[in-house]
Short mmCIF file of C-alpha atoms in Angstrom, two decimals:
data_model
loop_
_atom_site.label_atom_id
_atom_site.label_comp_id
_atom_site.label_asym_id
_atom_site.label_seq_id
_atom_site.Cartn_x
_atom_site.Cartn_y
_atom_site.Cartn_z
CA MET G 1 14.36 -9.39 -4.52
CA ASN G 2 16.80 -8.20 -2.08
CA HIS G 3 15.99 -8.44 1.50
CA PRO G 4 16.85 -5.04 3.00
CA SER G 5 18.04 -4.45 6.44
CA PRO G 6 16.19 -2.79 9.78
CA SER G 7 15.57 0.67 9.60
CA GLY G 8 17.88 2.32 12.33
CA THR G 9 17.62 0.58 15.52
CA ALA G 10 14.18 -1.05 14.82
CA PRO G 11 13.80 -4.63 14.69
CA PHE G 12 11.89 -4.57 11.19
CA VAL G 13 12.23 -2.44 8.00
CA LEU G 14 9.97 0.43 8.25
CA SER G 15 8.06 1.75 5.16
CA VAL G 16 5.20 4.34 4.50
CA LEU G 17 1.84 3.92 2.73
CA ASP G 18 0.01 7.17 1.61
CA ASN G 19 -4.01 7.18 0.64
CA GLY G 20 -3.89 10.67 -0.32
CA PHE G 21 -6.24 11.20 2.27
CA THR G 22 -7.98 14.80 1.66
CA GLY G 23 -9.36 16.61 4.64
CA VAL G 24 -12.68 18.60 4.17
CA GLY G 25 -11.44 22.13 3.50
CA HIS G 26 -8.24 21.20 1.85
CA THR G 27 -7.79 21.13 -2.33
CA VAL G 28 -6.42 18.23 -4.02
CA ASN G 29 -3.84 20.44 -5.29
CA GLU G 30 -3.08 21.05 -1.80
CA THR G 31 -2.89 16.98 -0.79
CA TYR G 32 -0.47 16.27 -4.25
CA SER G 33 1.74 18.76 -2.91
CA GLU G 34 1.64 17.04 0.72
CA VAL G 35 2.02 13.67 -0.66
CA ILE G 36 5.17 15.04 -2.92
CA SER G 37 6.52 16.16 0.44
CA LEU G 38 5.63 13.19 2.37
CA ALA G 39 7.68 10.93 0.13
CA LYS G 40 10.76 13.41 0.08
CA LEU G 41 10.79 13.22 4.34
CA ALA G 42 10.54 9.31 3.57
CA ASP G 43 13.62 9.47 1.41
CA ARG G 44 15.71 11.62 3.32
CA ARG G 45 14.93 9.84 6.48
CA GLY G 46 15.67 6.16 5.36
CA PHE G 47 12.26 4.77 4.75
CA GLN G 48 12.44 1.60 2.68
CA ARG G 49 9.62 2.41 0.14
CA PHE G 50 6.52 4.66 -0.38
CA TRP G 51 3.35 3.26 -1.60
CA MET G 52 0.26 4.78 -2.64
CA SER G 53 -3.01 2.94 -2.76
CA GLU G 54 -5.70 3.07 -5.67
CA HIS G 55 -9.25 4.60 -4.60
CA HIS G 56 -11.97 5.52 -6.79
CA ALA G 57 -14.95 8.23 -6.07
CA MET G 58 -13.64 8.92 -2.61
CA PRO G 59 -13.51 13.09 -1.29
CA GLY G 60 -11.55 11.74 1.39
CA ALA G 61 -8.79 9.81 -0.86
CA ALA G 62 -7.27 11.63 -3.98
CA ILE G 63 -5.18 8.88 -5.77
CA PRO G 64 -7.03 6.94 -7.95
CA SER G 65 -3.53 6.35 -9.94
CA PRO G 66 -1.10 5.23 -7.84
CA LEU G 67 1.39 4.41 -10.77
CA LEU G 68 0.83 8.12 -12.06
CA MET G 69 1.86 9.91 -8.72
CA ALA G 70 4.82 7.38 -8.58
CA ALA G 71 5.92 9.13 -12.01
CA ARG G 72 6.00 12.16 -10.53
CA LEU G 73 7.95 11.08 -7.18
CA THR G 74 10.48 9.40 -9.49
CA GLY G 75 11.70 12.78 -10.02
CA GLU G 76 11.12 14.42 -6.20
CA THR G 77 13.38 11.33 -4.78
CA GLU G 78 16.85 9.78 -4.91
CA ARG G 79 16.74 5.94 -3.37
CA ILE G 80 13.55 5.14 -1.53
CA ARG G 81 11.73 2.54 -3.30
CA LEU G 82 8.34 3.97 -5.11
CA GLY G 83 4.88 2.20 -5.93
CA ALA G 84 1.77 0.95 -5.92
CA GLY G 85 0.13 -0.89 -2.51
CA GLY G 86 -1.61 -1.59 -4.53
CA ILE G 87 -2.96 -1.79 -8.13
CA MET G 88 -6.50 -3.74 -8.07
CA LEU G 89 -5.74 -5.82 -10.82
CA PRO G 90 -9.60 -6.64 -11.82
CA ASN G 91 -9.77 -2.66 -12.55
CA HIS G 92 -7.41 -2.85 -14.96
CA VAL G 93 -5.90 -4.45 -18.13
CA PRO G 94 -2.47 -6.12 -17.40
CA LEU G 95 -1.06 -4.81 -20.83
CA VAL G 96 -1.50 -1.30 -19.81
CA ILE G 97 -0.13 -1.81 -16.32
CA ALA G 98 2.95 -3.62 -17.96
CA GLU G 99 3.42 -0.54 -19.92
CA GLN G 100 3.23 1.78 -17.32
CA VAL G 101 5.27 -0.12 -14.97
CA GLY G 102 7.78 -0.68 -17.40
CA MET G 103 7.77 3.01 -18.05
CA LEU G 104 8.40 4.11 -14.40
CA ASP G 105 11.70 1.20 -14.06
CA ALA G 106 13.34 3.31 -16.84
CA LEU G 107 12.86 6.51 -15.27
CA ALA G 108 13.89 4.94 -11.61
CA PRO G 109 15.76 1.94 -12.07
CA GLY G 110 15.25 -0.59 -9.42
CA ARG G 111 13.13 1.68 -7.36
CA ILE G 112 10.04 0.57 -8.46
CA ASP G 113 7.53 -1.89 -6.52
CA LEU G 114 3.80 -3.45 -8.02
CA GLY G 115 1.76 -4.44 -5.49
CA LEU G 116 -1.44 -6.25 -6.62
CA GLY G 117 -4.56 -6.34 -5.12
CA ARG G 118 -8.20 -7.88 -5.74
CA ALA G 119 -10.62 -5.65 -4.29
CA PRO G 120 -12.43 -2.82 -5.84
CA GLY G 121 -11.13 0.04 -4.18
CA THR G 122 -14.92 1.64 -4.50
CA ASP G 123 -18.13 0.84 -4.57
CA GLY G 124 -20.51 -1.42 -6.46
CA ALA G 125 -21.84 1.53 -8.95
CA THR G 126 -17.98 2.77 -9.56
CA ALA G 127 -16.52 -0.81 -10.12
CA ALA G 128 -18.85 -1.16 -12.89
CA ALA G 129 -17.78 2.11 -14.62
CA LEU G 130 -14.35 0.58 -14.45
CA ARG G 131 -15.62 -2.15 -16.29
CA ARG G 132 -15.17 -4.87 -13.83
CA HIS G 133 -16.97 -7.65 -14.06
CA ALA G 134 -18.54 -9.94 -11.39
CA SER G 135 -16.22 -12.76 -11.72
CA ALA G 136 -13.06 -10.44 -11.38
CA ASN G 137 -11.81 -11.86 -8.52
CA ASP G 138 -12.14 -15.31 -9.34
CA GLU G 139 -9.65 -14.68 -12.45
CA PHE G 140 -7.18 -12.53 -9.96
CA PRO G 141 -4.48 -15.55 -10.44
CA GLU G 142 -4.59 -15.48 -14.03
CA GLN G 143 -4.45 -12.05 -14.46
CA ILE G 144 -1.58 -11.92 -12.21
CA ALA G 145 0.01 -14.68 -14.56
CA GLU G 146 -1.01 -12.39 -17.86
CA LEU G 147 0.85 -9.49 -16.40
CA VAL G 148 3.54 -11.22 -15.71
CA GLY G 149 3.67 -12.52 -19.34
CA PHE G 150 3.90 -8.97 -20.55
CA LEU G 151 6.69 -7.60 -18.00
CA GLU G 152 8.98 -10.50 -18.74
CA ASN G 153 7.69 -11.11 -22.39
CA ASP G 154 7.81 -14.59 -21.59
CA PHE G 155 4.42 -16.13 -22.59
CA PRO G 156 4.30 -19.95 -23.38
CA GLN G 157 4.17 -21.02 -26.79
CA GLY G 158 0.64 -21.04 -28.36
CA HIS G 159 -0.68 -18.33 -26.08
CA PRO G 160 -2.72 -15.63 -27.51
CA TYR G 161 -0.68 -12.93 -26.37
CA ALA G 162 2.96 -14.69 -27.00
CA GLY G 163 3.30 -11.96 -29.81
CA VAL G 164 2.16 -8.92 -27.93
CA PRO G 165 4.83 -6.94 -26.66
CA ALA G 166 4.85 -4.47 -23.71
CA VAL G 167 7.06 -1.72 -24.66
CA PRO G 168 9.34 -0.82 -23.05
CA GLY G 169 10.23 -4.15 -22.13
CA PRO G 170 12.57 -6.82 -23.54
CA TRP G 171 11.33 -7.02 -26.45
CA GLN G 172 12.02 -3.42 -27.72
CA ALA G 173 15.68 -3.72 -25.95
CA ASP G 174 15.78 -7.04 -28.31
CA GLU G 175 14.38 -5.37 -31.05
CA ASN G 176 16.96 -2.18 -31.17
CA ARG G 177 19.94 -4.24 -30.12
CA VAL G 178 20.11 -2.73 -27.07
CA PRO G 179 21.10 -4.75 -23.63
CA ARG G 180 17.69 -5.70 -21.68
CA PRO G 181 17.08 -3.76 -18.74
CA GLU G 182 18.93 -4.77 -15.67
CA THR G 183 16.31 -4.08 -13.09
CA ALA G 184 12.45 -4.89 -13.11
CA ALA G 185 10.06 -4.21 -10.85
CA ASP G 186 9.17 -5.98 -7.59
CA VAL G 187 5.92 -7.58 -7.59
CA TRP G 188 3.67 -7.94 -4.16
CA ILE G 189 0.97 -9.71 -3.56
CA LEU G 190 -1.42 -7.63 -1.10
CA GLY G 191 -4.62 -8.96 0.56
CA SER G 192 -6.31 -9.29 4.04
CA SER G 193 -7.21 -12.71 3.80
CA VAL G 194 -5.81 -16.37 3.74
CA TYR G 195 -6.53 -16.76 -0.11
CA SER G 196 -4.12 -14.00 -0.73
CA ALA G 197 -1.54 -15.71 1.39
CA GLN G 198 -1.94 -18.99 -0.53
CA VAL G 199 -1.58 -16.71 -3.71
CA ALA G 200 1.56 -14.99 -2.53
CA ALA G 201 3.10 -18.98 -1.36
CA ARG G 202 2.46 -20.39 -4.66
CA LEU G 203 3.77 -17.79 -6.86
CA GLY G 204 6.69 -17.56 -4.68
CA ARG G 205 6.20 -13.68 -4.35
CA PRO G 206 6.68 -11.02 -1.39
CA TYR G 207 3.43 -10.72 0.99
CA ALA G 208 1.77 -7.55 2.02
CA PHE G 209 -1.22 -8.08 4.42
CA ALA G 210 -3.11 -4.85 4.89
CA LEU G 211 -4.08 -4.92 8.67
CA GLN G 212 -5.97 -1.38 8.86
CA PHE G 213 -8.93 -2.90 6.89
CA GLY G 214 -9.94 -4.63 9.55
CA SER G 215 -9.45 -7.42 12.46
CA ALA G 216 -8.87 -10.30 9.83
CA ASP G 217 -6.98 -13.19 10.72
CA ILE G 218 -3.22 -12.13 9.65
CA LEU G 219 -1.36 -14.81 12.10
CA ASN G 220 -3.00 -17.39 10.06
CA ALA G 221 -2.45 -16.04 7.03
CA MET G 222 1.37 -15.41 7.84
CA ARG G 223 1.57 -18.93 8.70
CA ILE G 224 -0.03 -20.51 5.59
CA TYR G 225 2.29 -18.18 3.78
CA ARG G 226 5.37 -19.43 5.32
CA GLU G 227 4.39 -23.02 5.40
CA ASN G 228 3.30 -22.94 1.48
CA PHE G 229 6.15 -20.51 0.10
CA ARG G 230 7.56 -21.83 -2.97
CA PRO G 231 11.03 -20.63 -3.53
CA SER G 232 11.12 -18.84 -7.12
CA VAL G 233 13.50 -16.83 -8.95
CA TYR G 234 11.93 -13.53 -7.69
CA LEU G 235 12.62 -14.45 -4.06
CA ASP G 236 14.54 -17.41 -2.16
CA LYS G 237 12.88 -17.34 1.17
CA PRO G 238 9.41 -15.66 2.21
CA TYR G 239 9.45 -12.07 2.83
CA SER G 240 6.33 -10.37 4.39
CA LEU G 241 5.11 -7.01 5.01
CA VAL G 242 2.10 -5.60 7.45
CA SER G 243 0.65 -2.38 7.26
CA ILE G 244 -1.53 -0.51 9.87
CA GLY G 245 -2.55 3.05 10.50
CA ALA G 246 -0.27 5.03 12.57
CA ILE G 247 -0.33 8.35 14.34
CA ALA G 248 2.41 9.55 16.59
CA ASP G 249 2.20 13.00 18.71
CA GLU G 250 4.04 14.15 21.69
CA ASP G 251 0.53 14.85 23.02
CA PRO G 252 -1.25 11.54 22.82
CA ALA G 253 -4.80 13.21 23.29
CA GLU G 254 -3.53 14.76 20.20
CA ALA G 255 -3.16 11.46 18.34
CA ARG G 256 -6.20 10.05 19.47
CA ARG G 257 -7.79 13.16 18.00
CA GLN G 258 -6.49 13.25 14.57
CA ALA G 259 -7.32 9.16 14.60
CA THR G 260 -11.27 9.74 15.12
CA SER G 261 -11.35 11.34 11.62
CA THR G 262 -10.62 8.27 9.83
CA ALA G 263 -12.68 6.53 12.00
CA MET G 264 -15.67 8.56 11.31
CA ALA G 265 -14.83 8.09 7.42
CA MET G 266 -15.23 4.29 7.78
CA LEU G 267 -18.54 4.96 9.64
CA ARG G 268 -19.87 6.88 6.75
CA MET G 269 -19.15 4.52 4.50
CA PHE G 270 -21.14 1.85 6.62
CA THR G 271 -24.05 4.14 6.53
CA ARG G 272 -23.88 4.51 2.44
CA LYS G 273 -22.29 8.16 3.37
CA PRO G 274 -18.73 9.06 1.22
CA PHE G 275 -16.13 8.29 2.88
CA ALA G 276 -14.95 11.76 3.81
CA LEU G 277 -12.28 13.15 6.44
CA LEU G 278 -13.96 15.37 8.64
CA PRO G 279 -12.14 17.63 11.19
CA PRO G 280 -11.96 16.19 14.46
CA GLU G 281 -14.17 19.20 16.14
CA GLU G 282 -17.00 18.08 14.00
CA VAL G 283 -16.09 14.49 15.06
CA ALA G 284 -16.26 15.03 18.63
CA ALA G 285 -19.76 17.37 17.98
CA TYR G 286 -21.67 14.20 16.44
CA ARG G 287 -23.58 12.61 18.59
CA PRO G 288 -23.74 8.29 17.54
CA ASN G 289 -26.17 6.22 19.04
CA MET G 290 -24.48 3.07 20.44
CA GLN G 291 -23.86 0.98 17.34
CA GLU G 292 -22.43 4.20 15.90
CA ARG G 293 -20.27 4.82 19.09
CA GLN G 294 -19.05 1.53 19.01
CA ILE G 295 -17.59 1.18 15.43
CA LEU G 296 -16.00 5.00 15.79
CA GLU G 297 -13.94 3.31 18.88
CA GLU G 298 -13.17 0.36 16.97
CA TYR G 299 -11.69 2.15 14.26
CA THR G 300 -10.02 5.36 16.46
CA ASP G 301 -8.09 2.30 17.99
CA ARG G 302 -7.52 0.13 15.19
CA THR G 303 -5.00 2.99 14.19
CA ILE G 304 -1.80 2.75 16.42
CA HIS G 305 -1.56 6.32 17.94
CA GLY G 306 0.07 7.64 20.94
CA THR G 307 3.63 9.11 21.70
CA PRO G 308 6.25 8.05 19.29
CA ALA G 309 7.62 5.50 22.38
CA GLU G 310 3.78 4.12 22.88
CA VAL G 311 3.45 3.83 18.90
CA ALA G 312 6.75 2.08 18.91
CA ALA G 313 6.23 -0.02 21.25
CA SER G 314 3.04 -1.56 19.71
CA LEU G 315 4.44 -1.87 16.22
CA GLU G 316 7.19 -3.96 17.95
CA ASP G 317 4.50 -5.92 19.48
CA LEU G 318 2.53 -6.59 16.42
CA GLN G 319 6.08 -7.46 14.56
CA ARG G 320 6.56 -10.15 17.35
CA GLN G 321 3.18 -11.57 16.98
CA THR G 322 3.60 -11.61 12.95
CA GLY G 323 7.14 -12.11 12.35
CA VAL G 324 7.03 -9.84 9.86
CA ASN G 325 10.07 -8.51 7.76
CA GLU G 326 8.63 -5.24 7.37
CA VAL G 327 5.87 -2.83 9.09
CA MET G 328 4.64 -0.26 6.62
CA LEU G 329 3.12 3.01 8.18
CA VAL G 330 -0.54 3.72 6.97
CA THR G 331 -0.34 7.64 7.67
CA GLY G 332 -3.44 9.17 8.61
CA GLY G 333 -5.17 12.05 10.78
CA TYR G 334 -6.84 14.92 9.82
CA LEU G 335 -4.22 17.05 9.30
CA ARG G 336 -1.31 16.49 6.49
CA SER G 337 0.97 17.82 9.00
CA ALA G 338 -0.02 14.82 11.50
CA GLN G 339 1.13 12.51 8.84
CA ALA G 340 4.84 14.09 8.71
CA GLN G 341 5.06 14.34 12.22
CA THR G 342 4.54 10.90 12.81
CA LEU G 343 7.12 9.76 10.32
CA GLU G 344 9.91 12.36 11.64
CA LEU G 345 8.75 11.42 15.33
CA LEU G 346 9.24 8.02 14.62
CA ALA G 347 12.31 8.34 12.65
CA ASP G 348 13.81 9.82 15.42
CA HIS G 349 12.91 7.11 17.94
CA TYR G 350 14.66 4.71 15.77
CA SER G 351 17.50 6.61 15.30
CA MET G 352 16.88 6.85 11.40
CA PRO G 353 19.12 9.07 8.78
CA THR G 354 18.47 12.87 8.79
CA ALA G 355 19.44 12.99 5.34
#
């Protein structure tokens, strides 16, 4: 993996994570069209990578298969890295993921990222329907090793899958007497805990910390990652990323108003209702009790919101505290147009390319 240069005048690399948020009153068709538009905008403005995350059984999140969406985006973008942030590996068969990633790298050589997480990305019943078993999280390191074995056609002798190739991949190239692929997907370890930091460090992989999920101990996780990092053939020194919700608007009140929709969706989940993005007007009309009000305020403030200068200042402060190489903007808000505006305003603030 190469260490990219900072984005424009920013003191860090800037990237984008799209959850495929679909507000009440909006169709999935509209959302997918706008995801494509946002990826093209991020590509044009010089963002480093465009990731999508896996969610299931949520009316407010419309991307259950990030790799399927990435396949479409390979033909819609030119230079930006595309991928999953992430694939919840215990939900899947590693061989199938290896095959899909091999196809993506063939379609867009050198532009594919594969972020691996272990959370279900859904509720318990849906996780069971995905055939995810109770001990799936405990097997995460073994699942990663199996996936890498398929990606590289490099299982130890005697391994039960040593004779099972992932196609496309190195084995197919050898059998067809053509050069092996010159590129391969960059595999990232995702998480929001010390555990994931330990796994990334031990494997010598880049590490992405999802700060948008809660007030986790990111400082301790980053310290553990750096102190325990083992150089590998994939990465010679630690490389880390933090993802965080962000909404920028010239009117800071409007930025906060958009942030309330995601906060309400989180409150709905806590009260065993579907994760749905309600219009800000509907959120404002809701009369929460004291505990609900605290949750709404906490999750509204968990999204960095304000003017472009205010959002940029908060991102820079976060980077100084964590020492990460890269900041990934988790686009949010009820209106998809608010997400595009956030990218444009921050790209302008940091003098990033316009084409």
